[in-house]
XYZ file of C-alpha atoms in Angstrom:
272
model
C -30.668 32.747 42.216
C -32.987 29.764 41.634
C -33.894 30.633 37.994
C -30.212 31.325 37.117
C -28.758 28.512 38.250
C -31.873 26.105 36.040
C -31.139 28.718 33.301
C -26.664 27.663 33.772
C -27.710 24.496 34.118
C -30.349 24.217 30.755
C -27.578 26.458 28.786
C -24.045 23.100 29.889
C -26.669 20.631 29.363
C -28.050 21.721 25.904
C -24.850 22.907 24.889
C -23.914 19.177 25.316
C -26.819 17.947 22.869
C -25.195 20.038 20.550
C -21.684 18.509 20.815
C -23.462 14.965 20.682
C -25.452 15.539 18.056
C -22.419 16.024 16.011
C -21.093 13.021 16.665
C -23.993 11.119 16.455
C -24.779 12.866 12.511
C -21.134 11.206 11.858
C -21.568 7.706 14.500
C -24.806 7.045 11.796
C -23.007 7.769 8.395
C -20.968 5.583 9.193
C -22.921 2.559 10.942
C -24.534 2.770 7.480
C -21.713 2.011 5.313
C -20.813 -0.477 8.011
C -24.642 -2.378 8.134
C -24.476 -1.969 4.132
C -21.372 -3.861 3.454
C -21.656 -6.443 6.550
C -25.288 -7.498 4.322
C -23.114 -7.185 0.875
C -21.757 -10.544 0.046
C -19.053 -8.999 -2.418
C -17.391 -5.644 -1.791
C -15.085 -5.759 -4.499
C -16.442 -2.909 -6.736
C -16.010 -0.570 -3.248
C -12.203 -1.811 -2.804
C -11.796 -1.467 -7.439
C -12.815 1.720 -7.106
C -11.409 2.785 -3.349
C -8.325 1.658 -5.212
C -9.231 4.326 -8.379
C -9.556 6.904 -6.049
C -7.457 6.805 -3.698
C -4.361 6.274 -6.715
C -5.757 9.879 -8.213
C -6.455 11.609 -5.435
C -2.541 10.789 -4.607
C -1.233 11.133 -7.858
C -3.093 15.082 -8.474
C -1.402 15.580 -4.638
C 2.076 14.806 -5.154
C 1.487 16.657 -8.988
C -0.836 19.254 -8.935
C -1.022 20.634 -5.715
C 3.127 20.625 -5.929
C 2.565 23.110 -9.614
C 0.134 25.296 -7.518
C 2.939 26.015 -5.048
C 5.149 26.254 -7.593
C 6.772 23.175 -6.298
C 8.379 20.105 -8.452
C 6.519 17.359 -8.238
C 6.916 15.211 -5.257
C 7.786 11.584 -6.812
C 9.647 9.986 -4.236
C 6.271 10.587 -2.055
C 4.746 7.853 -5.011
C 7.513 5.974 -4.881
C 7.507 5.568 -1.207
C 3.880 4.971 -0.774
C 3.367 2.159 -3.661
C 6.674 0.625 -4.938
C 6.857 -2.480 -4.779
C 3.573 -3.328 -5.613
C 2.227 0.631 -7.524
C 5.537 1.395 -9.235
C 9.122 0.238 -9.911
C 12.369 2.301 -9.950
C 12.976 4.175 -12.650
C 8.846 4.480 -13.324
C 8.460 8.258 -13.155
C 11.518 8.925 -15.059
C 10.251 10.454 -18.063
C 8.207 13.094 -15.918
C 11.170 14.033 -14.053
C 12.348 16.729 -17.015
C 8.576 17.168 -18.362
C 6.468 17.900 -15.783
C 2.727 18.109 -17.555
C -0.456 16.689 -17.007
C -0.624 14.584 -18.966
C 2.819 12.998 -17.469
C 0.537 13.687 -14.067
C -2.373 11.098 -16.065
C 0.330 8.845 -16.998
C 1.987 8.172 -13.958
C -1.985 8.143 -12.805
C -2.320 5.289 -14.626
C 0.885 3.258 -14.490
C -0.134 2.505 -11.015
C -3.422 1.756 -11.024
C -2.618 -1.094 -13.864
C 0.092 -1.898 -11.672
C -2.366 -2.128 -9.160
C -5.031 -3.623 -10.279
C -3.357 -6.237 -12.276
C -1.597 -7.060 -8.750
C -5.432 -7.072 -7.113
C -7.042 -10.267 -9.820
C -3.636 -11.420 -9.400
C -4.363 -12.134 -5.315
C -7.815 -12.963 -6.274
C -6.618 -16.046 -7.931
C -4.076 -17.160 -6.015
C -7.027 -17.212 -2.940
C -9.696 -18.365 -4.634
C -13.117 -16.041 -4.787
C -14.417 -16.979 -1.863
C -12.258 -16.443 -0.003
C -10.659 -13.271 -1.846
C -14.161 -11.756 -0.971
C -14.287 -12.717 2.262
C -10.997 -11.300 2.481
C -11.063 -7.919 1.434
C -13.895 -8.192 3.401
C -12.561 -8.414 6.668
C -9.874 -5.716 5.646
C -12.479 -3.289 5.109
C -14.821 -3.904 8.468
C -11.395 -3.743 10.614
C -10.735 -0.696 8.766
C -13.016 1.174 10.007
C -13.542 -0.553 12.898
C -10.470 0.290 14.113
C -9.723 4.008 12.568
C -13.363 4.634 13.580
C -12.381 3.887 17.883
C -8.965 6.394 16.862
C -11.551 9.378 15.229
C -14.064 9.510 18.736
C -10.253 9.595 21.106
C -9.088 12.249 18.342
C -13.302 14.286 18.570
C -13.316 13.650 22.147
C -9.673 15.993 22.609
C -11.727 18.640 20.269
C -13.752 18.873 22.151
C -12.171 20.156 25.025
C -9.025 21.962 23.405
C -12.492 23.999 21.406
C -13.167 25.946 25.296
C -9.945 28.079 24.415
C -11.381 29.862 21.760
C -13.622 31.814 23.478
C -10.542 33.726 25.025
C -10.008 34.322 21.027
C -13.622 35.265 20.606
C -15.257 32.390 18.613
C -17.798 30.321 19.270
C -16.481 26.938 20.483
C -19.458 24.803 18.787
C -19.320 26.709 15.746
C -15.285 25.027 15.753
C -15.777 22.313 16.627
C -18.047 21.947 13.747
C -16.053 23.357 11.205
C -12.264 21.439 12.570
C -14.956 17.457 12.949
C -16.032 17.080 9.587
C -12.579 17.790 8.285
C -11.268 15.171 10.629
C -14.161 13.022 9.224
C -13.057 14.080 5.521
C -9.857 12.646 6.631
C -11.384 9.409 8.333
C -12.999 8.499 5.066
C -9.614 8.944 3.008
C -7.222 7.324 5.906
C -9.831 4.139 5.926
C -9.153 3.883 2.157
C -5.594 4.511 1.831
C -5.650 1.554 5.227
C -7.880 -0.651 2.690
C -6.000 -0.335 -0.348
C -2.872 -0.783 1.177
C -3.720 -3.693 3.550
C -5.399 -5.663 0.738
C -2.946 -6.045 -1.412
C 0.161 -5.978 0.684
C -0.889 -8.072 3.140
C 0.080 -11.652 3.295
C -2.934 -14.010 2.482
C -4.709 -16.045 4.924
C -4.728 -20.338 4.191
C -7.938 -20.724 5.437
C -11.350 -19.212 5.549
C -12.203 -16.239 7.113
C -14.767 -16.484 10.328
C -17.930 -15.119 9.195
C -19.276 -12.753 11.774
C -21.544 -14.786 13.642
C -18.956 -16.825 14.399
C -16.753 -14.033 15.365
C -19.293 -12.842 17.359
C -19.989 -16.084 19.413
C -16.572 -16.684 20.040
C -16.539 -13.298 21.063
C -19.678 -14.309 23.797
C -17.667 -17.807 24.561
C -20.422 -19.565 22.807
C -18.502 -22.562 19.792
C -19.596 -21.385 16.071
C -22.528 -22.540 14.441
C -20.439 -25.113 12.749
C -19.094 -27.199 16.202
C -22.966 -26.716 18.031
C -23.734 -28.529 14.677
C -21.136 -30.806 15.121
C -21.592 -31.168 19.199
C -25.542 -32.008 18.539
C -24.884 -34.861 16.507
C -22.684 -36.131 18.540
C -24.915 -37.812 22.213
C -26.832 -39.762 19.090
C -23.467 -41.717 18.221
C -23.284 -41.977 21.886
C -26.375 -42.990 22.356
C -25.814 -46.140 19.522
C -22.615 -46.677 20.825
C -23.928 -47.725 23.996
C -26.900 -49.285 23.302
C -24.859 -51.842 21.051
C -22.664 -52.497 24.019
C -23.898 -53.136 27.817
C -21.960 -50.538 29.726
C -21.246 -50.505 33.819
C -22.452 -48.066 36.040
C -18.537 -47.822 37.211
C -17.692 -48.247 33.610
C -15.609 -45.121 31.865
C -17.783 -43.263 29.919
C -18.378 -44.339 25.794
C -18.487 -40.309 25.190
C -14.857 -39.924 26.301
C -14.731 -36.967 29.535
C -13.082 -39.544 31.448
C -15.679 -40.021 34.389
C -17.773 -42.705 35.540
C -20.823 -43.811 33.022
C -23.058 -43.541 36.420
C -21.766 -40.206 37.121
C -21.695 -38.629 32.993
C -24.227 -39.925 30.351
C -25.552 -42.284 32.794
C -26.688 -40.069 35.454
C -30.110 -40.416 36.411
C -30.932 -43.121 34.545
C -31.687 -46.793 35.860
C -28.525 -48.656 35.126
C -29.954 -52.013 35.395
C -31.899 -52.233 32.936
């Protein structure tokens, strides 16, 4: 009886590890990409490639995929997605009656050209250094936000695939297949969200805070620049104290509002 119980427990632990390995492999890939972005000072080439590839895939889905299903081109979806910054009303009128591959490529070229022109315009408007930090922050933010949603989705999937056993299917196999499709959708969503926000979000007026400063703020520490400035403050305060004799009951020159003997003069011989 003990052997049977231990065997069942071993199978459960092995099953948990197999499910964890699938998600862990996805986690390694996401974190490798994230670390690569953090190490790079300039992600403009990545963003431009995302713009081109995302538009190409969206146009292909609205045109080529529609033809395969014997449907008319879904040009309204392109207007909804790219209207105002990637296309204007009437840009695709030439393709309404002539749904050919040539016109499909032309639609993609129109959207791509306008999107890249807007990208360069926003870069000049913000300044290269500020815009470089801005687009990197957008990309990292998209990865972090959507990855958390993906983890929650994978946890729900793990619970739901257990029902597949009633249909005589292997839950782990179903988890692998569906999880792989969800991961592909995650990568696509990251690209779509990054492109949209880089080209449409309001540009910041100041330089985006650095990752190290952001980490310090989350931990309740002052940013590095503030630490350097505060380190130089005692020297200036000491110089001011030497220039003018301060009594023990006088307000401290550092501006704390306390008496000198209970602030900077604590532990010192105030009679000197």
